[in-house]
Amino acid sequence: IMSTLRVDNLQGQTADGTNRYVVQVVEGSVSPKTATTSTSFITTGLEATITPSSTSNKVLISVAMNGVYSPEADYVVFHIYKNDVDHHSFSTNVGQNGENDSVSVVHFYLDSPATTSATKYTVYNRSGNGGSIGINNYGIGGNGSTRSTILLQEIAQ
């Protein structure tokens, strides 16, 4: 038995302004519990580096911060630094009114790096009011732990 495949035209993967595709995926993660009372931004240790294949492509940044806690603060502020420069922010309310609380925070951001050089994205955090904050903490009194991740996807344009 023989099969025949006939086509009018074959094309390689290209983005045509309508059809986009993922060129590459890079992941970073951090497992240790972090803690700080800093009201200035400090790194969470969560970072990943991607080298785009085209200056016109975009990078979809997906951040999953697990076990975000703040038993003494009203909110936690996160910033994404690009190549060590403050670039994008997001925040969450957690531990309001002194409650001991842990939540998950998921955030998506589409960046246009306009480069084919290695580009590093790092998540920083700070306390909203100087109370204790951190990530990767579950359970009352920090009895549990988890993992937070950053996923970088290059999207052809």
Coordinates of C-alpha atoms in Angstrom, one line a residue:
I1 CA 0.0 0.0 0.0
M2 CA 1.3 3.4 -1.0
S3 CA 0.1 6.8 0.1
T4 CA 0.3 10.0 -1.8
L5 CA 0.4 13.5 -0.4
R6 CA -0.3 16.4 -2.8
V7 CA -0.1 20.0 -1.8
D8 CA -0.3 23.3 -3.8
N9 CA 2.3 25.1 -1.7
L10 CA 4.6 24.4 1.3
Q11 CA 5.7 27.2 3.6
G12 CA 7.9 27.3 6.6
Q13 CA 6.8 28.7 9.9
T14 CA 6.1 32.4 9.5
A15 CA 4.1 34.9 11.3
D16 CA 1.9 36.8 8.9
G17 CA 0.4 39.3 11.2
T18 CA -2.6 37.0 11.9
N19 CA -1.0 33.6 12.5
R20 CA 1.5 33.8 15.4
Y21 CA 3.3 31.0 17.0
V22 CA 5.6 30.3 20.0
V23 CA 9.3 30.4 18.9
Q24 CA 10.8 29.3 22.2
V25 CA 10.0 28.9 25.9
V26 CA 12.3 29.6 28.9
E27 CA 11.4 28.8 32.5
G28 CA 12.9 30.0 35.8
S29 CA 11.8 29.0 39.3
V30 CA 12.6 29.5 42.9
S31 CA 11.6 27.2 45.8
P32 CA 13.1 28.6 49.0
K33 CA 10.8 30.7 51.2
T34 CA 11.8 34.4 51.2
A35 CA 11.1 37.0 53.8
T36 CA 11.7 40.8 54.0
T37 CA 10.3 43.9 55.6
S38 CA 12.0 46.2 53.0
T39 CA 10.0 49.0 51.5
S40 CA 12.6 49.2 48.7
F41 CA 12.5 46.7 45.9
I42 CA 14.7 43.6 46.4
T43 CA 14.9 40.5 44.2
T44 CA 12.9 37.4 44.9
G45 CA 15.5 35.3 43.1
L46 CA 12.9 34.5 40.4
E47 CA 14.4 35.2 37.0
A48 CA 14.9 33.8 33.4
T49 CA 16.8 35.0 30.4
I50 CA 15.6 34.7 26.8
T51 CA 17.4 35.6 23.5
P52 CA 14.7 36.6 20.9
S53 CA 15.3 35.5 17.4
S54 CA 13.9 38.6 15.8
T55 CA 13.6 42.3 16.9
S56 CA 10.0 42.3 15.9
N57 CA 8.9 39.4 18.1
K58 CA 7.3 39.8 21.5
V59 CA 7.9 38.1 24.8
L60 CA 5.0 36.9 26.9
I61 CA 5.9 36.9 30.6
S62 CA 3.9 34.6 32.8
V63 CA 4.6 34.8 36.5
A64 CA 3.1 32.5 39.2
M65 CA 4.0 33.6 42.7
N66 CA 2.9 31.0 45.1
G67 CA 2.6 31.3 48.9
V68 CA 2.7 35.1 48.8
Y69 CA 2.2 36.1 52.4
S70 CA 2.1 39.4 54.4
P71 CA 0.7 38.9 57.9
E72 CA 1.6 42.4 58.9
A73 CA 1.3 44.4 55.6
D74 CA -1.7 45.4 53.6
Y75 CA -0.2 44.7 50.2
V76 CA 2.8 43.3 48.4
V77 CA 4.2 45.2 45.3
F78 CA 6.0 43.2 42.6
H79 CA 8.0 44.7 39.8
I80 CA 9.5 43.0 36.8
Y81 CA 13.0 44.2 36.0
K82 CA 14.3 43.9 32.5
N83 CA 18.1 43.6 32.3
D84 CA 18.3 45.0 35.9
V85 CA 16.1 48.0 35.1
D86 CA 12.7 48.5 36.6
H87 CA 10.2 47.8 33.8
H88 CA 6.7 46.7 34.9
S89 CA 4.7 46.5 38.1
F90 CA 1.8 44.6 39.7
S91 CA 0.6 44.1 43.3
T92 CA -1.7 42.1 45.5
N93 CA -3.6 42.7 48.7
V94 CA -2.7 40.0 51.3
G95 CA -2.7 39.7 55.0
Q96 CA -5.0 42.7 55.5
N97 CA -6.0 43.6 59.0
G98 CA -3.1 41.5 60.5
E99 CA -4.5 38.2 59.2
N100 CA -2.0 35.4 58.6
D101 CA -2.7 34.6 54.9
S102 CA -1.0 33.0 51.9
V103 CA -2.3 33.4 48.4
S104 CA -1.2 32.7 44.8
V105 CA -0.6 35.6 42.4
V106 CA -0.6 35.0 38.6
H107 CA 0.4 37.7 36.3
F108 CA 0.8 38.0 32.5
Y109 CA 2.6 40.8 30.6
L110 CA 3.4 41.1 26.9
D111 CA 6.7 42.8 26.3
S112 CA 8.3 44.2 23.1
P113 CA 12.0 43.9 23.7
A114 CA 13.0 44.9 20.2
T115 CA 16.4 43.1 20.4
T116 CA 18.1 39.9 19.6
S117 CA 20.4 40.1 22.6
A118 CA 19.9 38.1 25.8
T119 CA 17.2 39.7 27.9
K120 CA 16.8 38.9 31.6
Y121 CA 13.5 39.3 33.4
T122 CA 13.7 39.3 37.2
V123 CA 10.8 39.6 39.7
Y124 CA 11.4 42.0 42.6
N125 CA 9.1 42.7 45.6
R126 CA 8.7 45.1 48.4
S127 CA 6.5 45.5 51.4
G128 CA 3.6 48.0 51.1
N129 CA 4.0 49.4 54.7
G130 CA 7.2 47.8 56.1
G131 CA 5.5 44.7 57.4
S132 CA 6.9 41.2 56.8
I133 CA 6.3 39.8 53.2
G134 CA 7.6 36.9 51.2
I135 CA 6.9 34.1 48.7
N136 CA 6.8 30.3 48.8
N137 CA 5.2 30.2 52.2
Y138 CA 2.1 28.1 52.9
G139 CA 0.7 27.1 56.3
I140 CA 0.3 29.0 59.5
G141 CA 3.7 30.1 60.8
G142 CA 5.5 29.1 57.6
N143 CA 5.1 25.3 58.0
G144 CA 4.8 24.6 54.3
S145 CA 6.6 25.7 51.2
T146 CA 6.1 25.6 47.4
R147 CA 7.7 26.9 44.2
S148 CA 7.2 30.1 42.2
T149 CA 7.9 30.2 38.4
I150 CA 8.5 32.7 35.6
L151 CA 7.8 31.5 32.0
L152 CA 9.1 33.5 29.0
Q153 CA 7.6 32.7 25.6
E154 CA 8.9 34.4 22.4
I155 CA 5.9 35.0 20.1
A156 CA 6.6 35.5 16.4
Q157 CA 4.9 38.6 15.0

